Amino acid sequence: MGLNIHTLIHPIIQKLAYEIIYQKPQNTDSEKTLGMLIFYETLRKWLKIDHIYIKKVDSLKESCFSNQLDKYLIITNIIECYNILGEIERILPQSYVKHIEFHKANEVSNYNQKLTEYKIIIFEKFLKNYGIINIINYLHKHNITNLNHVKIICVTCNQNILKYIAQKYPQLNIYTTKII
């Protein structure tokens, strides 16, 4: 079974990703918008919205709420990715962003007690070094979560890292705009 690599090909996502990869964005709005769009495309099958209708005497009111039972843990290096993650809570209200430097996988143990409750998203802007492997190894080695409940999201990813992940963890899902 091969690694599940999903390349996001929506034209708006591709245009914004191109700006961030090859040009210096003029403002942080491009990165925030790209972040929302990438997370939406990646998580749209995970997201559940409940519609509630309230019947009044002379009107009908409709409200939409995200499923309160779903919780998301976003593991990322906030220092590198804060612009992209700026608006994530708008689409994932039950999300928690945790800063972890990928070469320090033991930092995941700080959240070990709660991780079974969460759907885990590992986000790295440019997946270009093997530090992310430390996090995946730690999650797998300590049986913290089922790796089928983990998604990796990045703007770009390195082909060699994908090969390495595919050999060890073919069940993972990786979402990216470009493979370099």
C-alpha positions as CSV (number, residue, x, y, z in Angstrom):
1,M,0.0,0.0,0.0
2,G,1.5,3.4,-1.0
3,L,1.5,6.7,0.8
4,N,-1.7,8.7,0.4
5,I,-0.4,12.0,-1.1
6,H,-3.1,14.5,-2.0
7,T,-2.0,17.5,-4.1
8,L,-4.3,20.4,-3.8
9,I,-4.9,21.7,-7.3
10,H,-7.6,24.4,-6.8
11,P,-6.5,27.4,-8.8
12,I,-6.8,29.9,-5.9
13,I,-4.7,27.6,-3.6
14,Q,-2.1,27.2,-6.4
15,K,-1.9,31.0,-7.0
16,L,-1.5,31.8,-3.3
17,A,1.0,29.0,-2.8
18,Y,3.1,30.2,-5.7
19,E,3.2,33.7,-4.1
20,I,4.4,32.2,-0.8
21,I,6.9,29.7,-2.3
22,Y,8.5,31.9,-5.0
23,Q,7.7,35.5,-4.1
24,K,7.7,37.4,-0.9
25,P,4.1,38.0,0.0
26,Q,3.2,41.7,0.2
27,N,1.1,41.2,3.4
28,T,0.1,38.4,5.7
29,D,-3.4,38.2,4.3
30,S,-2.2,35.9,1.5
31,E,-0.8,33.5,4.0
32,K,-3.9,33.6,6.2
33,T,-6.1,33.0,3.2
34,L,-3.9,30.1,2.0
35,G,-4.0,28.6,5.5
36,M,-7.8,28.6,5.7
37,L,-8.2,27.2,2.2
38,I,-5.6,24.4,2.7
39,F,-7.2,23.4,6.0
40,Y,-10.7,23.5,4.5
41,E,-9.7,21.3,1.5
42,T,-7.8,18.9,3.8
43,L,-10.4,18.6,6.5
44,R,-13.7,19.0,4.7
45,K,-14.5,15.2,5.1
46,W,-13.7,15.5,8.8
47,L,-15.8,18.6,9.5
48,K,-19.4,18.1,10.5
49,I,-21.8,20.9,10.7
50,D,-25.1,20.6,12.6
51,H,-28.1,22.7,11.4
52,I,-30.6,23.7,14.1
53,Y,-33.9,25.2,13.2
54,I,-35.9,27.1,15.7
55,K,-39.6,27.6,14.9
56,K,-41.0,30.9,16.2
57,V,-44.6,32.0,15.9
58,D,-44.0,34.1,12.8
59,S,-40.6,33.0,11.6
60,L,-38.0,30.2,11.3
61,K,-34.5,30.8,12.5
62,E,-31.6,28.6,11.3
63,S,-28.2,28.3,13.0
64,C,-25.1,26.2,12.1
65,F,-22.8,24.8,14.7
66,S,-19.7,22.7,14.3
67,N,-19.8,19.3,16.0
68,Q,-18.7,20.0,19.6
69,L,-17.5,16.5,20.1
70,D,-14.7,16.8,17.4
71,K,-11.5,18.2,18.8
72,Y,-8.4,19.0,16.7
73,L,-4.8,19.2,17.8
74,I,-2.6,21.1,15.4
75,I,1.1,20.2,16.0
76,T,3.3,22.8,14.4
77,N,6.2,25.2,14.8
78,I,4.2,28.3,15.5
79,I,7.3,30.6,15.0
80,E,7.5,29.5,11.4
81,C,3.8,29.1,10.7
82,Y,1.9,31.7,12.7
83,N,0.8,33.7,9.6
84,I,-0.8,30.7,7.9
85,L,-2.5,29.6,11.1
86,G,-4.0,33.0,11.9
87,E,-7.6,32.3,10.9
88,I,-7.8,28.5,11.5
89,E,-10.2,28.9,14.5
90,R,-12.8,30.3,12.1
91,I,-13.2,26.9,10.5
92,L,-12.0,24.7,13.4
93,P,-13.5,26.2,16.5
94,Q,-12.5,23.2,18.7
95,S,-8.9,23.3,17.7
96,Y,-5.8,23.7,19.8
97,V,-2.5,24.8,18.2
98,K,0.6,23.5,20.0
99,H,4.1,24.6,19.4
100,I,6.6,21.8,18.9
101,E,10.0,22.0,17.4
102,F,10.1,18.9,15.2
103,H,13.5,17.8,16.3
104,K,12.2,17.6,19.9
105,A,9.7,14.9,19.5
106,N,9.5,14.2,23.3
107,E,7.6,17.5,23.6
108,V,4.6,15.6,22.4
109,S,4.6,13.7,25.7
110,N,3.4,17.0,27.3
111,Y,0.0,16.3,25.7
112,N,0.1,12.5,25.9
113,Q,-2.9,12.2,28.3
114,K,-5.3,14.1,26.0
115,L,-4.2,13.0,22.5
116,T,-6.6,10.1,22.2
117,E,-9.5,12.7,22.3
118,Y,-8.1,14.6,19.3
119,K,-7.8,14.3,15.6
120,I,-4.2,15.2,15.0
121,I,-3.0,17.5,12.3
122,I,0.8,18.0,11.8
123,F,1.4,21.2,9.9
124,E,4.7,22.3,8.5
125,K,5.0,25.2,6.0
126,F,7.8,23.6,4.0
127,L,8.3,19.9,4.6
128,K,12.0,19.8,3.8
129,N,13.8,18.2,6.8
130,Y,13.4,14.9,8.6
131,G,12.3,16.4,11.9
132,I,8.7,15.5,11.2
133,I,9.7,11.9,11.2
134,N,10.6,12.2,14.9
135,I,7.0,13.3,15.7
136,I,5.5,10.5,13.7
137,N,7.8,7.9,15.3
138,Y,7.0,9.2,18.7
139,L,3.2,9.0,18.1
140,H,3.6,5.5,16.7
141,K,6.1,4.1,19.2
142,H,4.1,5.2,22.2
143,N,0.7,4.2,20.8
144,I,-0.6,7.7,21.4
145,T,-3.0,7.7,18.5
146,N,-4.0,5.6,15.5
147,L,-2.0,7.0,12.6
148,N,-5.1,6.9,10.5
149,H,-6.4,9.8,12.6
150,V,-3.3,11.9,11.7
151,K,-3.1,14.2,8.7
152,I,0.1,16.0,7.6
153,I,-0.4,19.3,5.9
154,C,2.3,21.4,4.2
155,V,2.6,24.0,1.5
156,T,5.5,22.1,-0.2
157,C,7.2,18.8,0.6
158,N,10.5,17.2,-0.4
159,Q,10.3,14.1,-2.5
160,N,13.0,12.3,-0.4
161,I,11.0,12.8,2.8
162,L,7.9,11.5,1.1
163,K,9.8,8.3,0.1
164,Y,11.0,7.8,3.6
165,I,7.6,8.3,5.2
166,A,6.0,6.0,2.6
167,Q,8.4,3.2,3.6
168,K,7.7,3.4,7.3
169,Y,4.1,4.7,7.5
170,P,2.2,4.1,4.2
171,Q,-1.2,4.7,6.0
172,L,-0.6,8.4,6.5
173,N,-2.3,11.1,4.5
174,I,-0.3,14.0,3.3
175,Y,-1.8,17.1,1.8
176,T,0.4,19.6,-0.1
177,T,0.3,22.1,-3.0
178,K,3.6,21.1,-4.5
179,I,6.2,18.3,-4.4
180,I,9.8,19.5,-4.8
